[in-house]
GROMACS .gro file of C-alpha atoms in nm:
model
  271
    1UNK     CA    1   0.145   0.862   0.753
    2UNK     CA    2   0.330   1.040   0.475
    3UNK     CA    3   0.148   1.221   0.195
    4UNK     CA    4   0.221   0.947  -0.060
    5UNK     CA    5   0.052   0.685   0.156
    6UNK     CA    6  -0.245   0.912   0.232
    7UNK     CA    7  -0.295   0.980  -0.139
    8UNK     CA    8  -0.273   0.610  -0.220
    9UNK     CA    9  -0.527   0.513   0.047
   10UNK     CA   10  -0.772   0.769  -0.086
   11UNK     CA   11  -0.771   0.591  -0.424
   12UNK     CA   12  -0.832   0.240  -0.289
   13UNK     CA   13  -1.161   0.050  -0.318
   14UNK     CA   14  -1.348   0.002   0.009
   15UNK     CA   15  -1.281  -0.320   0.204
   16UNK     CA   16  -0.994  -0.427  -0.024
   17UNK     CA   17  -0.688  -0.571   0.149
   18UNK     CA   18  -0.362  -0.434   0.015
   19UNK     CA   19  -0.051  -0.646   0.069
   20UNK     CA   20   0.281  -0.494  -0.037
   21UNK     CA   21   0.605  -0.680   0.025
   22UNK     CA   22   0.936  -0.505   0.081
   23UNK     CA   23   1.260  -0.648  -0.054
   24UNK     CA   24   1.473  -0.908   0.124
   25UNK     CA   25   1.853  -0.911   0.152
   26UNK     CA   26   2.031  -1.094  -0.130
   27UNK     CA   27   2.327  -1.321  -0.058
   28UNK     CA   28   2.641  -1.248  -0.258
   29UNK     CA   29   2.834  -1.548  -0.137
   30UNK     CA   30   2.871  -1.738   0.191
   31UNK     CA   31   2.735  -1.512   0.463
   32UNK     CA   32   2.802  -1.188   0.271
   33UNK     CA   33   2.507  -0.988   0.138
   34UNK     CA   34   2.481  -0.736  -0.141
   35UNK     CA   35   2.404  -0.382  -0.016
   36UNK     CA   36   2.033  -0.371   0.062
   37UNK     CA   37   1.804  -0.173  -0.170
   38UNK     CA   38   1.438  -0.139  -0.079
   39UNK     CA   39   1.160  -0.189  -0.334
   40UNK     CA   40   1.090   0.150  -0.494
   41UNK     CA   41   0.714   0.111  -0.444
   42UNK     CA   42   0.757   0.020  -0.077
   43UNK     CA   43   1.001   0.308  -0.026
   44UNK     CA   44   0.759   0.549  -0.194
   45UNK     CA   45   0.471   0.465   0.040
   46UNK     CA   46   0.667   0.429   0.365
   47UNK     CA   47   1.010   0.592   0.332
   48UNK     CA   48   1.150   0.286   0.512
   49UNK     CA   49   1.463   0.111   0.384
   50UNK     CA   50   1.454  -0.191   0.615
   51UNK     CA   51   1.441  -0.549   0.481
   52UNK     CA   52   1.174  -0.818   0.502
   53UNK     CA   53   0.879  -0.591   0.579
   54UNK     CA   54   0.517  -0.629   0.476
   55UNK     CA   55   0.272  -0.340   0.448
   56UNK     CA   56  -0.100  -0.408   0.469
   57UNK     CA   57  -0.384  -0.160   0.420
   58UNK     CA   58  -0.748  -0.236   0.489
   59UNK     CA   59  -0.962   0.077   0.471
   60UNK     CA   60  -0.791   0.305   0.726
   61UNK     CA   61  -0.604   0.026   0.907
   62UNK     CA   62  -0.237   0.044   0.808
   63UNK     CA   63   0.001  -0.216   0.952
   64UNK     CA   64   0.372  -0.287   0.916
   65UNK     CA   65   0.470  -0.650   0.972
   66UNK     CA   66   0.828  -0.723   1.069
   67UNK     CA   67   1.067  -0.981   1.209
   68UNK     CA   68   1.193  -0.880   1.554
   69UNK     CA   69   1.553  -0.762   1.582
   70UNK     CA   70   1.740  -1.063   1.718
   71UNK     CA   71   2.054  -1.083   1.931
   72UNK     CA   72   2.236  -1.210   1.621
   73UNK     CA   73   2.127  -0.897   1.430
   74UNK     CA   74   2.273  -0.680   1.704
   75UNK     CA   75   2.604  -0.869   1.724
   76UNK     CA   76   2.666  -0.913   1.352
   77UNK     CA   77   2.502  -0.598   1.226
   78UNK     CA   78   2.180  -0.571   1.029
   79UNK     CA   79   1.989  -0.339   0.796
   80UNK     CA   80   1.680  -0.380   1.015
   81UNK     CA   81   1.538  -0.058   1.154
   82UNK     CA   82   1.403  -0.020   1.507
   83UNK     CA   83   1.030   0.032   1.558
   84UNK     CA   84   1.093   0.388   1.673
   85UNK     CA   85   1.288   0.474   1.359
   86UNK     CA   86   1.016   0.327   1.136
   87UNK     CA   87   0.743   0.518   1.319
   88UNK     CA   88   0.935   0.846   1.301
   89UNK     CA   89   0.992   0.796   0.928
   90UNK     CA   90   0.654   0.664   0.813
   91UNK     CA   91   0.415   0.771   1.090
   92UNK     CA   92   0.271   0.419   1.074
   93UNK     CA   93   0.204   0.343   1.439
   94UNK     CA   94   0.079  -0.016   1.412
   95UNK     CA   95   0.381  -0.248   1.391
   96UNK     CA   96   0.324  -0.619   1.442
   97UNK     CA   97   0.518  -0.946   1.453
   98UNK     CA   98   0.535  -1.108   1.109
   99UNK     CA   99   0.468  -1.449   1.266
  100UNK     CA  100   0.105  -1.340   1.300
  101UNK     CA  101   0.072  -1.220   0.939
  102UNK     CA  102  -0.069  -1.537   0.783
  103UNK     CA  103  -0.350  -1.554   1.041
  104UNK     CA  104  -0.441  -1.193   0.965
  105UNK     CA  105  -0.419  -1.249   0.590
  106UNK     CA  106  -0.645  -1.554   0.600
  107UNK     CA  107  -0.917  -1.356   0.773
  108UNK     CA  108  -0.951  -1.140   0.461
  109UNK     CA  109  -0.832  -1.379   0.190
  110UNK     CA  110  -1.134  -1.305  -0.028
  111UNK     CA  111  -1.068  -0.930  -0.014
  112UNK     CA  112  -0.706  -0.926  -0.131
  113UNK     CA  113  -0.649  -0.679  -0.414
  114UNK     CA  114  -0.463  -0.838  -0.711
  115UNK     CA  115  -0.098  -0.737  -0.729
  116UNK     CA  116  -0.126  -0.590  -1.078
  117UNK     CA  117  -0.406  -0.356  -0.962
  118UNK     CA  118  -0.214  -0.266  -0.647
  119UNK     CA  119   0.106  -0.183  -0.832
  120UNK     CA  120  -0.062   0.011  -1.114
  121UNK     CA  121  -0.221   0.239  -0.854
  122UNK     CA  122   0.116   0.315  -0.696
  123UNK     CA  123   0.280   0.376  -1.033
  124UNK     CA  124   0.004   0.617  -1.132
  125UNK     CA  125   0.088   0.829  -0.828
  126UNK     CA  126   0.464   0.799  -0.881
  127UNK     CA  127   0.433   0.949  -1.230
  128UNK     CA  128   0.353   1.291  -1.080
  129UNK     CA  129   0.635   1.422  -0.862
  130UNK     CA  130   0.580   1.649  -0.564
  131UNK     CA  131   0.793   1.964  -0.516
  132UNK     CA  132   1.000   1.779  -0.251
  133UNK     CA  133   1.064   1.489  -0.489
  134UNK     CA  134   1.164   1.728  -0.766
  135UNK     CA  135   1.419   1.893  -0.537
  136UNK     CA  136   1.576   1.556  -0.453
  137UNK     CA  137   1.594   1.465  -0.822
  138UNK     CA  138   1.753   1.803  -0.900
  139UNK     CA  139   2.012   1.738  -0.629
  140UNK     CA  140   2.092   1.398  -0.779
  141UNK     CA  141   2.133   1.555  -1.124
  142UNK     CA  142   2.357   1.831  -0.986
  143UNK     CA  143   2.585   1.578  -0.814
  144UNK     CA  144   2.605   1.371  -1.132
  145UNK     CA  145   2.686   1.681  -1.339
  146UNK     CA  146   2.963   1.781  -1.096
  147UNK     CA  147   3.101   1.429  -1.117
  148UNK     CA  148   3.108   1.457  -1.497
  149UNK     CA  149   3.301   1.783  -1.473
  150UNK     CA  150   3.546   1.611  -1.235
  151UNK     CA  151   3.596   1.329  -1.487
  152UNK     CA  152   3.669   1.570  -1.772
  153UNK     CA  153   3.939   1.736  -1.562
  154UNK     CA  154   4.105   1.415  -1.446
  155UNK     CA  155   4.081   1.150  -1.718
  156UNK     CA  156   4.408   1.098  -1.902
  157UNK     CA  157   4.521   0.868  -2.183
  158UNK     CA  158   4.670   0.550  -2.037
  159UNK     CA  159   4.404   0.509  -1.770
  160UNK     CA  160   4.179   0.205  -1.767
  161UNK     CA  161   3.801   0.209  -1.785
  162UNK     CA  162   3.775   0.074  -1.431
  163UNK     CA  163   3.969   0.375  -1.303
  164UNK     CA  164   3.697   0.602  -1.442
  165UNK     CA  165   3.435   0.391  -1.268
  166UNK     CA  166   3.632   0.429  -0.942
  167UNK     CA  167   3.630   0.808  -0.983
  168UNK     CA  168   3.253   0.802  -1.029
  169UNK     CA  169   3.189   0.592  -0.718
  170UNK     CA  170   3.431   0.807  -0.516
  171UNK     CA  171   3.252   1.130  -0.608
  172UNK     CA  172   2.910   0.982  -0.538
  173UNK     CA  173   3.014   0.859  -0.194
  174UNK     CA  174   3.161   1.200  -0.111
  175UNK     CA  175   2.808   1.337  -0.155
  176UNK     CA  176   2.650   1.055   0.052
  177UNK     CA  177   2.504   0.891  -0.256
  178UNK     CA  178   2.529   0.555  -0.428
  179UNK     CA  179   2.521   0.447  -0.792
  180UNK     CA  180   2.164   0.448  -0.918
  181UNK     CA  181   2.273   0.161  -1.145
  182UNK     CA  182   2.608   0.005  -1.243
  183UNK     CA  183   2.796   0.270  -1.438
  184UNK     CA  184   2.890   0.207  -1.800
  185UNK     CA  185   3.239   0.323  -1.899
  186UNK     CA  186   3.314   0.220  -2.255
  187UNK     CA  187   3.605   0.344  -2.465
  188UNK     CA  188   3.675   0.299  -2.834
  189UNK     CA  189   3.486   0.011  -2.994
  190UNK     CA  190   3.348  -0.097  -2.654
  191UNK     CA  191   3.101   0.193  -2.680
  192UNK     CA  192   2.922  -0.008  -2.951
  193UNK     CA  193   2.833  -0.281  -2.698
  194UNK     CA  194   2.498  -0.223  -2.532
  195UNK     CA  195   2.519  -0.245  -2.150
  196UNK     CA  196   2.898  -0.294  -2.163
  197UNK     CA  197   3.023  -0.396  -1.816
  198UNK     CA  198   3.379  -0.534  -1.846
  199UNK     CA  199   3.561  -0.199  -1.795
  200UNK     CA  200   3.906  -0.350  -1.858
  201UNK     CA  201   4.029  -0.162  -2.165
  202UNK     CA  202   4.315   0.086  -2.157
  203UNK     CA  203   4.206   0.426  -2.287
  204UNK     CA  204   4.420   0.555  -2.572
  205UNK     CA  205   4.476   0.908  -2.699
  206UNK     CA  206   4.190   1.008  -2.928
  207UNK     CA  207   3.949   0.744  -2.797
  208UNK     CA  208   3.588   0.839  -2.760
  209UNK     CA  209   3.465   0.739  -2.415
  210UNK     CA  210   3.097   0.675  -2.346
  211UNK     CA  211   2.980   0.700  -1.986
  212UNK     CA  212   2.629   0.626  -1.865
  213UNK     CA  213   2.597   0.694  -1.495
  214UNK     CA  214   2.395   0.858  -1.219
  215UNK     CA  215   2.382   0.899  -0.844
  216UNK     CA  216   2.094   0.788  -0.625
  217UNK     CA  217   1.987   1.009  -0.334
  218UNK     CA  218   1.705   0.900  -0.103
  219UNK     CA  219   1.574   0.650  -0.357
  220UNK     CA  220   1.573   0.898  -0.649
  221UNK     CA  221   1.829   0.862  -0.925
  222UNK     CA  222   1.987   1.066  -1.200
  223UNK     CA  223   2.079   0.910  -1.535
  224UNK     CA  224   2.320   1.091  -1.767
  225UNK     CA  225   2.495   0.963  -2.082
  226UNK     CA  226   2.788   1.152  -2.231
  227UNK     CA  227   3.056   1.087  -2.493
  228UNK     CA  228   3.385   1.274  -2.510
  229UNK     CA  229   3.731   1.243  -2.663
  230UNK     CA  230   4.035   1.180  -2.443
  231UNK     CA  231   4.369   1.353  -2.493
  232UNK     CA  232   4.309   1.487  -2.840
  233UNK     CA  233   4.053   1.609  -3.089
  234UNK     CA  234   3.788   1.417  -3.280
  235UNK     CA  235   3.857   1.301  -3.631
  236UNK     CA  236   3.610   1.392  -3.903
  237UNK     CA  237   3.404   1.073  -3.873
  238UNK     CA  238   3.382   1.098  -3.494
  239UNK     CA  239   3.277   1.462  -3.521
  240UNK     CA  240   3.011   1.377  -3.782
  241UNK     CA  241   2.848   1.115  -3.558
  242UNK     CA  242   2.884   1.333  -3.248
  243UNK     CA  243   2.710   1.626  -3.420
  244UNK     CA  244   2.427   1.403  -3.545
  245UNK     CA  245   2.357   1.274  -3.195
  246UNK     CA  246   2.382   1.628  -3.057
  247UNK     CA  247   2.117   1.747  -3.302
  248UNK     CA  248   1.882   1.472  -3.183
  249UNK     CA  249   1.949   1.569  -2.821
  250UNK     CA  250   1.856   1.930  -2.893
  251UNK     CA  251   1.541   1.820  -3.074
  252UNK     CA  252   1.428   1.597  -2.787
  253UNK     CA  253   1.480   1.875  -2.533
  254UNK     CA  254   1.283   2.123  -2.745
  255UNK     CA  255   1.002   1.876  -2.817
  256UNK     CA  256   0.949   1.776  -2.456
  257UNK     CA  257   0.668   2.003  -2.338
  258UNK     CA  258   0.365   1.963  -2.110
  259UNK     CA  259   0.087   1.778  -2.288
  260UNK     CA  260   0.298   1.562  -2.519
  261UNK     CA  261   0.268   1.185  -2.468
  262UNK     CA  262   0.574   0.964  -2.433
  263UNK     CA  263   0.460   0.775  -2.743
  264UNK     CA  264   0.440   1.086  -2.962
  265UNK     CA  265   0.768   1.216  -2.820
  266UNK     CA  266   0.941   0.887  -2.902
  267UNK     CA  267   0.799   0.881  -3.254
  268UNK     CA  268   0.920   1.236  -3.317
  269UNK     CA  269   1.271   1.153  -3.196
  270UNK     CA  270   1.293   0.843  -3.418
  271UNK     CA  271   1.185   1.042  -3.723
   0.00000   0.00000   0.00000
C-alpha cells in the first residue's frame, strides 16, 4: 500500500467499513466517451486511474473491486487497468470481482462509515503535501510558466482566442500533461465575463488578454491567471487597473506565511 493509504487507515475508527467509489466513464455522444478522469480522492489513496472501481477498507483488510476486462474491452479499447498494473501501482493485493461486492457490503451494513466522515478524513490528509507531491506540483507550475512564456512570444494581433487555447493544449501535451481545467482565454471586454468559454473573438492590437490556465501532471494541477497587452502598450486606464491588481498580488504573496489561516488571509486581501 502507498503511504497515503497507510496514513488514512491509521486514522480510521476500528471495525468501520470504508467504501470509496472511483469515477465511471462519461458518455459524450453515441458510443464516444469523454477522456476519463479518476476521482481525486480515489487517486490519492490508490494511484489508480482505472474506471468503475470500488475501494473498501475494514480494519487492515483492503480490497479493490472491479469489473473483469472483457473481450469487447480488448477489441475496442478501454481505460481499464490489468490486475498486475493495479497491484504494482497501489500495492493492494486483494482484487475481487465487483459482482460479489453487494454480498460483502451487506455483511457489514451496520458498520459503514458515513460518506461525509470518510471524505473529510481524506481531505484532511490531502491538505498537507508530501515532498514527492510538492515536486510534482512544482513541475506542473514550471510547465505552465514555460507555456505562458511561449504564448507571449507567439501571440499576434489578428489571432483568435481559440488559437491561443490551441497553443496552450499543444504545449501541455508536449510535456505529457493535460489541462487541469478548461482554459479561459478572454480578450477585450470578454475578460469581464466570469468563466468565459466561447473563445471566438478576434484579438485586436492593444487588447488586454486574460488567460487562466494550468497543466495537470499525475493528478496534480497548476492554476495561473495572467493579463497582458497584445501588439502595443497599455493606455492609461488599462495601466491603472493593471497596477492596482499587481499591488494586490504582491500583498497576497507577502502575507501568505506559515500559521496564517485561509480566512484571515482572504480578509486581508479584500481589505
